[in-house]
Amino acid sequence: MAHDFQDDIDAVQRIGAVPTILDVVCRATGMGYAAVVRVTEDRWVACQVLDNIHFGLPAGGELPVETTLCHEVRQSRDVIVIDNVAEDPVYFQHQTPKLYGLKSYISMPIILPDGRYFGTLCAIDPKPAALNNPLVVGTFKLFAELIAYHLEADEKLDRANASLLDAEATARLREQFIAVLGHDLRNPLASLDGGINILQREAQSERSTRVLNMMRGSILRMSGLIDNVMDFARGRLGGGLGLRREADRPLGPTLMQVVSEICSAHPERQIDVEIELPGLFDVDHDRLAQMFSNLLGNAITHGSTEHPIRILGTVEGDELKLEIANAGTAITGKAIEKLFQPFSRSDAGTHDQGLGLGLYIASQIAKAHGGHIDVTSDDTQTVFTFRMPAIVPES
C-alpha cells in the first residue's frame, strides 16, 4: 500500500512548537530556509517550512530524493554540516549544492524513540554560515529529538483512537505518556545546558553571546514546560502536588534567584524588583520558586517589551503577598475566567506559545500552600497577585 505522506505532513503541522523551532534555527544560524522533511527510500517531502529567501518549496513540496543530501543522511543516520561548500573537502563538487545553488547546509536526522527513521530537520542558504560548532549542532540535535518525541506521541494517540478506547482511557494513556515524555526530555536538555555552561566560560563574540543568551532562555523555558507537564501528569494520576515545607530559611533569596535567571535569559527586558520579606515562612521553596517563575515567565511572554515588569513582595497583616505587574494588551473577562484551567492560554500579547499549563500549575501550588492567585487587567496593566497566610505554624 502506498505511504500517505499527507498524514506525515499533518502530524508535523500538529506540533505547535515547530514554527518556533524553525524560526529559532534561522535566527541562530542566519540561514534563510529551514524545514522539517519526511524522507523515505524514494521520496523527499517538506512537511513544514520557513522560507525567508524565496527558495520556493512550500510545505507539501517535493524534491527528487536522489538529488538531496537528506538522502545521504537517511543512509548514514548522521548529521551533515557544511559551512561553505567551496571550502568543504567532501562536498565542494557534490551535485546537490550545485543543483540548488547552496553555500551552507545542515541536516539533522529525526529518529523516533523506537529507532524508526522519519526524516530530517534541515536548513540551507545561498551564503556561507558558521554551523559546524557544538552550539548549533547541539541545538539541531535537541530540536530533532523534541520533534521525534512529539511524532511518537501523535502515533500513540492515533493507535489509541483506532482501538476505540473510551475518552477516560485515552486521557489516562495520554497523561501517562506525558509523564514518561517529561522524564526522558531531561537528559538531552541537561546535555545542552552543560555545553552552554562550558561555552559561556570561554571568550565569545558579541553575536555568540546573544545566541548563548537566547539558548539559555530556551533551556529555561523548556525546563519550565517539562516541570509543568510532569506536575500536571502527577496531579491527574493521583499523586498530587507534594510539598516539602521549610521554615528555617528566608524566602527573599529564593525569589531573587528566579529573577536573576529570568534576567539572564532576557537581558533586553527591564524588571523592577521590590521584595521585602522579613522573617521566615512555612513554604516549599522549590514549589514557590516554580510558581513565581511561571507568573514571571507569563509576564515576559505577554507583557509589553516597551515597559518594565514590576515585582512587589511584602507582608500585609497576616498575609504574604507577591505581585507581578506588566503593561500590555488587557485580558478580557471571559479569558480571565478560563486562565487557570489546564490547556487554556491568555489572549493577551502577541505570541500564542506554550501548553497552557503554566498558570494552572501556579494556581495549584498556591492552593497547596493555602493561598490563591488573583488577576486584574485593564488597558494600563495586568497584575497577578499571590496571597497566602504569612504566619509560621507552631511546631
GROMACS .gro file of C-alpha atoms in nm:
model
  395
    1MET     CA    1   0.000   0.000   0.000
    2ALA     CA    2   0.133   0.347  -0.089
    3HIS     CA    3   0.254   0.560   0.200
    4ASP     CA    4   0.023   0.851   0.285
    5PHE     CA    5   0.262   1.144   0.311
    6GLN     CA    6  -0.028   1.377   0.392
    7ASP     CA    7  -0.055   1.202   0.728
    8ASP     CA    8   0.312   1.283   0.793
    9ILE     CA    9   0.260   1.647   0.690
   10ASP     CA   10  -0.044   1.673   0.916
   11ALA     CA   11   0.141   1.510   1.208
   12VAL     CA   12   0.427   1.762   1.185
   13GLN     CA   13   0.190   2.056   1.148
   14ARG     CA   14   0.002   1.947   1.460
   15ILE     CA   15   0.321   2.009   1.662
   16GLY     CA   16   0.272   2.365   1.784
   17ALA     CA   17   0.642   2.413   1.860
   18VAL     CA   18   0.765   2.351   1.504
   19PRO     CA   19   0.714   2.710   1.372
   20THR     CA   20   0.909   2.842   1.671
   21ILE     CA   21   1.181   2.580   1.618
   22LEU     CA   22   1.223   2.682   1.253
   23ASP     CA   23   1.231   3.049   1.349
   24VAL     CA   24   1.497   2.988   1.617
   25VAL     CA   25   1.701   2.781   1.369
   26CYS     CA   26   1.703   3.064   1.113
   27ARG     CA   27   1.776   3.334   1.371
   28ALA     CA   28   2.053   3.137   1.542
   29THR     CA   29   2.232   3.043   1.218
   30GLY     CA   30   2.150   3.338   0.994
   31MET     CA   31   2.016   3.095   0.732
   32GLY     CA   32   1.712   3.170   0.521
   33TYR     CA   33   1.532   2.839   0.470
   34ALA     CA   34   1.454   2.574   0.732
   35ALA     CA   35   1.227   2.273   0.710
   36VAL     CA   36   1.109   1.953   0.872
   37VAL     CA   37   1.125   1.691   0.597
   38ARG     CA   38   0.989   1.338   0.556
   39VAL     CA   39   1.250   1.122   0.383
   40THR     CA   40   1.196   0.767   0.262
   41GLU     CA   41   1.392   0.549   0.024
   42ASP     CA   42   1.222   0.707  -0.277
   43ARG     CA   43   1.053   1.029  -0.159
   44TRP     CA   44   1.156   1.367  -0.013
   45VAL     CA   45   0.856   1.568   0.111
   46ALA     CA   46   0.862   1.901   0.302
   47CYS     CA   47   0.621   1.884   0.597
   48GLN     CA   48   0.665   2.237   0.736
   49VAL     CA   49   0.894   2.516   0.618
   50LEU     CA   50   1.014   2.868   0.692
   51ASP     CA   51   1.128   3.031   0.368
   52ASN     CA   52   1.288   3.374   0.412
   53ILE     CA   53   1.492   3.354   0.089
   54HIS     CA   54   1.212   3.264  -0.155
   55PHE     CA   55   1.356   2.920  -0.223
   56GLY     CA   56   1.011   2.836  -0.349
   57LEU     CA   57   0.949   2.498  -0.186
   58PRO     CA   58   0.641   2.510   0.043
   59ALA     CA   59   0.501   2.251   0.283
   60GLY     CA   60   0.389   1.955   0.074
   61GLY     CA   61   0.653   2.027  -0.190
   62GLU     CA   62   0.883   1.752  -0.312
   63LEU     CA   63   1.234   1.715  -0.446
   64PRO     CA   64   1.380   1.410  -0.621
   65VAL     CA   65   1.523   1.227  -0.324
   66GLU     CA   66   1.839   1.122  -0.505
   67THR     CA   67   1.928   1.491  -0.560
   68THR     CA   68   1.924   1.572  -0.188
   69LEU     CA   69   2.179   1.537   0.089
   70CYS     CA   70   1.895   1.427   0.319
   71HIS     CA   71   1.906   1.101   0.123
   72GLU     CA   72   2.264   1.054   0.244
   73VAL     CA   73   2.164   1.147   0.599
   74ARG     CA   74   1.898   0.875   0.585
   75GLN     CA   75   2.157   0.618   0.480
   76SER     CA   76   2.416   0.717   0.743
   77ARG     CA   77   2.179   0.840   1.017
   78ASP     CA   78   2.437   1.107   1.091
   79VAL     CA   79   2.428   1.487   1.066
   80ILE     CA   80   2.574   1.663   0.762
   81VAL     CA   81   2.713   2.013   0.825
   82ILE     CA   82   2.860   2.241   0.558
   83ASP     CA   83   2.979   2.592   0.646
   84ASN     CA   84   3.093   2.683   0.296
   85VAL     CA   85   3.062   2.441   0.004
   86ALA     CA   86   3.357   2.597  -0.179
   87GLU     CA   87   3.587   2.517   0.114
   88ASP     CA   88   3.441   2.180   0.212
   89PRO     CA   89   3.677   1.890   0.127
   90VAL     CA   90   3.389   1.640   0.093
   91TYR     CA   91   3.107   1.833  -0.073
   92PHE     CA   92   3.278   2.103  -0.281
   93GLN     CA   93   3.198   1.911  -0.603
   94HIS     CA   94   2.876   1.744  -0.488
   95GLN     CA   95   2.577   1.766  -0.724
   96THR     CA   96   2.328   1.890  -0.465
   97PRO     CA   97   2.488   2.226  -0.375
   98LYS     CA   98   2.549   2.297  -0.743
   99LEU     CA   99   2.194   2.199  -0.842
  100TYR     CA  100   2.021   2.416  -0.582
  101GLY     CA  101   2.275   2.699  -0.551
  102LEU     CA  102   2.365   2.627  -0.188
  103LYS     CA  103   2.667   2.756   0.001
  104SER     CA  104   2.575   2.642   0.356
  105TYR     CA  105   2.375   2.337   0.468
  106ILE     CA  106   2.288   2.141   0.780
  107SER     CA  107   2.066   1.835   0.808
  108MET     CA  108   1.998   1.652   1.136
  109PRO     CA  109   1.823   1.311   1.129
  110ILE     CA  110   1.487   1.280   1.306
  111ILE     CA  111   1.482   0.930   1.454
  112LEU     CA  112   1.178   0.818   1.650
  113PRO     CA  113   1.234   0.674   2.001
  114ASP     CA  114   1.172   0.320   1.871
  115GLY     CA  115   1.455   0.359   1.617
  116ARG     CA  116   1.249   0.429   1.303
  117TYR     CA  117   1.383   0.697   1.070
  118PHE     CA  118   1.136   0.978   0.994
  119GLY     CA  119   1.334   1.242   0.809
  120THR     CA  120   1.543   1.549   0.884
  121LEU     CA  121   1.547   1.893   1.038
  122CYS     CA  122   1.745   2.089   0.781
  123ALA     CA  123   1.844   2.442   0.683
  124ILE     CA  124   2.000   2.586   0.367
  125ASP     CA  125   2.125   2.921   0.243
  126PRO     CA  126   2.296   3.063  -0.069
  127LYS     CA  127   2.555   3.225   0.158
  128PRO     CA  128   2.817   3.062   0.385
  129ALA     CA  129   2.727   3.026   0.754
  130ALA     CA  130   2.911   2.928   1.073
  131LEU     CA  131   2.741   2.596   1.153
  132ASN     CA  132   2.999   2.336   1.247
  133ASN     CA  133   3.021   2.412   1.620
  134PRO     CA  134   2.879   2.249   1.935
  135LEU     CA  135   2.614   2.517   1.992
  136VAL     CA  136   2.448   2.491   1.650
  137VAL     CA  137   2.482   2.112   1.618
  138GLY     CA  138   2.358   2.063   1.977
  139THR     CA  139   2.059   2.288   1.913
  140PHE     CA  140   1.962   2.095   1.599
  141LYS     CA  141   2.002   1.764   1.784
  142LEU     CA  142   1.777   1.875   2.070
  143PHE     CA  143   1.511   2.011   1.834
  144ALA     CA  144   1.518   1.691   1.623
  145GLU     CA  145   1.465   1.483   1.941
  146LEU     CA  146   1.177   1.705   2.051
  147ILE     CA  147   1.007   1.663   1.712
  148ALA     CA  148   1.063   1.286   1.726
  149TYR     CA  149   0.902   1.257   2.069
  150HIS     CA  150   0.604   1.464   1.954
  151LEU     CA  151   0.560   1.245   1.646
  152GLU     CA  152   0.566   0.929   1.855
  153ALA     CA  153   0.311   1.082   2.092
  154ASP     CA  154   0.088   1.157   1.794
  155GLU     CA  155   0.119   0.797   1.676
  156LYS     CA  156   0.032   0.660   2.020
  157LEU     CA  157  -0.281   0.872   2.034
  158ASP     CA  158  -0.381   0.761   1.683
  159ARG     CA  159  -0.339   0.396   1.782
  160ALA     CA  160  -0.543   0.457   2.097
  161ASN     CA  161  -0.826   0.609   1.893
  162ALA     CA  162  -0.806   0.328   1.638
  163SER     CA  163  -0.854   0.081   1.924
  164LEU     CA  164  -1.178   0.260   2.018
  165LEU     CA  165  -1.065   0.341   2.370
  166ASP     CA  166  -1.321   0.546   2.556
  167ALA     CA  167  -1.245   0.908   2.649
  168GLU     CA  168  -1.129   0.826   3.002
  169ALA     CA  169  -0.889   0.554   2.891
  170THR     CA  170  -0.749   0.776   2.616
  171ALA     CA  171  -0.689   1.060   2.861
  172ARG     CA  172  -0.516   0.823   3.104
  173LEU     CA  173  -0.289   0.689   2.827
  174ARG     CA  174  -0.202   1.041   2.716
  175GLU     CA  175  -0.118   1.156   3.067
  176GLN     CA  176   0.098   0.850   3.136
  177PHE     CA  177   0.286   0.911   2.814
  178ILE     CA  178   0.332   1.278   2.906
  179ALA     CA  179   0.488   1.172   3.236
  180VAL     CA  180   0.738   0.947   3.055
  181LEU     CA  181   0.800   1.214   2.792
  182GLY     CA  182   0.878   1.479   3.051
  183HIS     CA  183   1.127   1.249   3.223
  184ASP     CA  184   1.307   1.144   2.903
  185LEU     CA  185   1.340   1.501   2.776
  186ARG     CA  186   1.552   1.600   3.073
  187ASN     CA  187   1.858   1.407   2.952
  188PRO     CA  188   1.918   1.587   2.618
  189LEU     CA  189   1.823   1.917   2.779
  190ALA     CA  190   2.080   1.866   3.056
  191SER     CA  191   2.345   1.784   2.795
  192LEU     CA  192   2.276   2.103   2.603
  193ASP     CA  193   2.275   2.306   2.925
  194GLY     CA  194   2.614   2.164   3.018
  195GLY     CA  195   2.754   2.250   2.676
  196ILE     CA  196   2.633   2.611   2.704
  197ASN     CA  197   2.789   2.639   3.051
  198ILE     CA  198   3.125   2.534   2.903
  199LEU     CA  199   3.096   2.780   2.612
  200GLN     CA  200   2.999   3.070   2.840
  201ARG     CA  201   3.321   3.027   3.036
  202GLU     CA  202   3.518   3.097   2.717
  203ALA     CA  203   3.565   3.426   2.533
  204GLN     CA  204   3.276   3.489   2.296
  205SER     CA  205   3.194   3.739   2.024
  206GLU     CA  206   2.901   3.975   2.071
  207ARG     CA  207   2.691   3.764   1.832
  208SER     CA  208   2.784   3.440   2.010
  209THR     CA  209   2.690   3.595   2.344
  210ARG     CA  210   2.347   3.690   2.208
  211VAL     CA  211   2.293   3.339   2.073
  212LEU     CA  212   2.403   3.181   2.401
  213ASN     CA  213   2.163   3.406   2.593
  214MET     CA  214   1.886   3.307   2.353
  215MET     CA  215   1.966   2.940   2.404
  216ARG     CA  216   1.979   2.990   2.781
  217GLY     CA  217   1.630   3.139   2.760
  218SER     CA  218   1.510   2.845   2.551
  219ILE     CA  219   1.651   2.598   2.804
  220LEU     CA  220   1.487   2.786   3.091
  221ARG     CA  221   1.156   2.785   2.906
  222MET     CA  222   1.178   2.417   2.811
  223SER     CA  223   1.274   2.321   3.168
  224GLY     CA  224   0.967   2.507   3.291
  225LEU     CA  225   0.746   2.333   3.034
  226ILE     CA  226   0.880   1.992   3.140
  227ASP     CA  227   0.817   2.072   3.508
  228ASN     CA  228   0.463   2.182   3.427
  229VAL     CA  229   0.391   1.873   3.219
  230MET     CA  230   0.526   1.644   3.490
  231ASP     CA  231   0.322   1.816   3.761
  232PHE     CA  232   0.008   1.801   3.550
  233ALA     CA  233   0.062   1.429   3.491
  234ARG     CA  234   0.126   1.364   3.861
  235GLY     CA  235  -0.190   1.553   3.957
  236ARG     CA  236  -0.407   1.366   3.707
  237LEU     CA  237  -0.257   1.031   3.800
  238GLY     CA  238  -0.346   1.081   4.165
  239GLY     CA  239  -0.013   1.181   4.316
  240GLY     CA  240  -0.098   1.548   4.358
  241LEU     CA  241   0.150   1.830   4.412
  242GLY     CA  242   0.357   1.725   4.711
  243LEU     CA  243   0.516   1.993   4.932
  244ARG     CA  244   0.842   1.984   5.124
  245ARG     CA  245   0.798   2.274   5.361
  246GLU     CA  246   1.095   2.455   5.512
  247ALA     CA  247   1.052   2.722   5.779
  248ASP     CA  248   1.420   2.773   5.857
  249ARG     CA  249   1.543   2.993   5.569
  250PRO     CA  250   1.432   3.327   5.423
  251LEU     CA  251   1.214   3.335   5.114
  252GLY     CA  252   1.358   3.652   4.958
  253PRO     CA  253   1.680   3.493   4.819
  254THR     CA  254   1.476   3.210   4.664
  255LEU     CA  255   1.264   3.459   4.471
  256MET     CA  256   1.562   3.674   4.374
  257GLN     CA  257   1.733   3.367   4.225
  258VAL     CA  258   1.433   3.325   3.993
  259VAL     CA  259   1.454   3.691   3.893
  260SER     CA  260   1.826   3.652   3.825
  261GLU     CA  261   1.768   3.351   3.597
  262ILE     CA  262   1.492   3.529   3.404
  263CYS     CA  263   1.704   3.844   3.366
  264SER     CA  264   1.996   3.633   3.238
  265ALA     CA  265   1.773   3.473   2.977
  266HIS     CA  266   1.605   3.801   2.878
  267PRO     CA  267   1.867   4.075   2.920
  268GLU     CA  268   1.667   4.307   2.694
  269ARG     CA  269   1.374   4.323   2.941
  270GLN     CA  270   1.361   4.560   3.238
  271ILE     CA  271   1.238   4.409   3.565
  272ASP     CA  272   1.189   4.635   3.867
  273VAL     CA  273   1.201   4.438   4.191
  274GLU     CA  274   1.096   4.537   4.541
  275ILE     CA  275   1.097   4.235   4.772
  276GLU     CA  276   1.089   4.290   5.148
  277LEU     CA  277   1.003   3.968   5.325
  278PRO     CA  278   1.147   3.974   5.678
  279GLY     CA  279   1.109   3.665   5.888
  280LEU     CA  280   1.055   3.302   5.791
  281PHE     CA  281   0.765   3.133   5.616
  282ASP     CA  282   0.648   2.774   5.627
  283VAL     CA  283   0.666   2.707   5.250
  284ASP     CA  284   0.812   2.473   4.990
  285HIS     CA  285   1.084   2.695   4.843
  286ASP     CA  286   1.121   2.497   4.521
  287ARG     CA  287   0.746   2.500   4.458
  288LEU     CA  288   0.708   2.872   4.528
  289ALA     CA  289   1.005   2.939   4.300
  290GLN     CA  290   0.831   2.735   4.028
  291MET     CA  291   0.506   2.927   4.077
  292PHE     CA  292   0.689   3.261   4.077
  293SER     CA  293   0.884   3.162   3.764
  294ASN     CA  294   0.562   3.067   3.584
  295LEU     CA  295   0.400   3.401   3.669
  296LEU     CA  296   0.710   3.600   3.576
  297GLY     CA  297   0.752   3.399   3.255
  298ASN     CA  298   0.392   3.478   3.166
  299ALA     CA  299   0.465   3.850   3.211
  300ILE     CA  300   0.773   3.818   2.988
  301THR     CA  301   0.574   3.639   2.715
  302HIS     CA  302   0.264   3.856   2.713
  303GLY     CA  303   0.383   4.188   2.856
  304SER     CA  304   0.481   4.492   2.655
  305THR     CA  305   0.852   4.499   2.571
  306GLU     CA  306   0.849   4.878   2.596
  307HIS     CA  307   0.759   4.890   2.965
  308PRO     CA  308   0.921   4.735   3.273
  309ILE     CA  309   0.778   4.441   3.463
  310ARG     CA  310   0.717   4.532   3.827
  311ILE     CA  311   0.758   4.282   4.112
  312LEU     CA  312   0.645   4.351   4.468
  313GLY     CA  313   0.691   4.114   4.761
  314THR     CA  314   0.559   4.220   5.101
  315VAL     CA  315   0.382   4.106   5.415
  316GLU     CA  316   0.045   4.274   5.472
  317GLY     CA  317  -0.105   4.191   5.806
  318ASP     CA  318  -0.124   3.813   5.826
  319GLU     CA  319  -0.067   3.762   5.453
  320LEU     CA  320   0.235   3.706   5.233
  321LYS     CA  321   0.180   3.894   4.906
  322LEU     CA  322   0.365   3.858   4.574
  323GLU     CA  323   0.261   4.085   4.289
  324ILE     CA  324   0.378   4.070   3.925
  325ALA     CA  325   0.258   4.353   3.702
  326ASN     CA  326   0.317   4.417   3.332
  327ALA     CA  327   0.187   4.656   3.070
  328GLY     CA  328   0.032   4.525   2.751
  329THR     CA  329  -0.298   4.424   2.597
  330ALA     CA  330  -0.572   4.374   2.854
  331ILE     CA  331  -0.702   4.022   2.921
  332THR     CA  332  -1.076   4.002   2.864
  333GLY     CA  333  -1.310   3.900   3.142
  334LYS     CA  334  -1.408   3.585   2.952
  335ALA     CA  335  -1.042   3.485   2.916
  336ILE     CA  336  -0.972   3.551   3.286
  337GLU     CA  337  -1.244   3.301   3.378
  338LYS     CA  338  -1.051   3.023   3.197
  339LEU     CA  339  -0.700   3.150   3.270
  340PHE     CA  340  -0.612   2.892   3.536
  341GLN     CA  341  -0.766   2.595   3.358
  342PRO     CA  342  -0.524   2.338   3.207
  343PHE     CA  343  -0.451   2.379   2.836
  344SER     CA  344  -0.602   2.728   2.840
  345ARG     CA  345  -0.400   3.029   2.720
  346SER     CA  346  -0.435   3.403   2.765
  347ASP     CA  347  -0.550   3.607   2.467
  348ALA     CA  348  -0.313   3.887   2.569
  349GLY     CA  349   0.018   3.953   2.399
  350THR     CA  350   0.137   3.878   2.051
  351HIS     CA  351   0.263   3.522   2.094
  352ASP     CA  352   0.049   3.215   2.150
  353GLN     CA  353   0.315   2.992   2.300
  354GLY     CA  354   0.329   2.706   2.545
  355LEU     CA  355   0.094   2.428   2.651
  356GLY     CA  356  -0.138   2.636   2.867
  357LEU     CA  357  -0.019   2.462   3.186
  358GLY     CA  358   0.198   2.729   3.349
  359LEU     CA  359  -0.078   2.930   3.515
  360TYR     CA  360  -0.271   2.613   3.604
  361ILE     CA  361   0.033   2.470   3.786
  362ALA     CA  362   0.093   2.808   3.954
  363SER     CA  363  -0.264   2.810   4.085
  364GLN     CA  364  -0.228   2.455   4.217
  365ILE     CA  365   0.094   2.545   4.400
  366ALA     CA  366  -0.082   2.846   4.553
  367LYS     CA  367  -0.374   2.628   4.660
  368ALA     CA  368  -0.140   2.367   4.814
  369HIS     CA  369   0.003   2.647   5.032
  370GLY     CA  370  -0.342   2.755   5.145
  371GLY     CA  371  -0.327   3.058   4.920
  372HIS     CA  372  -0.469   3.182   4.591
  373ILE     CA  373  -0.382   3.392   4.285
  374ASP     CA  374  -0.595   3.686   4.171
  375VAL     CA  375  -0.581   3.865   3.835
  376THR     CA  376  -0.676   4.218   3.740
  377SER     CA  377  -0.628   4.352   3.389
  378ASP     CA  378  -0.706   4.674   3.202
  379ASP     CA  379  -0.552   4.884   2.927
  380THR     CA  380  -0.288   5.013   3.172
  381GLN     CA  381  -0.154   4.691   3.322
  382THR     CA  382  -0.216   4.327   3.407
  383VAL     CA  383  -0.144   4.223   3.766
  384PHE     CA  384  -0.115   3.869   3.906
  385THR     CA  385  -0.126   3.868   4.287
  386PHE     CA  386  -0.045   3.566   4.504
  387ARG     CA  387  -0.156   3.567   4.868
  388MET     CA  388  -0.114   3.309   5.144
  389PRO     CA  389  -0.113   3.305   5.524
  390ALA     CA  390   0.217   3.452   5.642
  391ILE     CA  391   0.219   3.311   5.995
  392VAL     CA  392   0.463   3.026   6.054
  393PRO     CA  393   0.264   2.742   6.219
  394GLU     CA  394   0.379   2.636   6.562
  395SER     CA  395   0.568   2.306   6.572
   0.00000   0.00000   0.00000
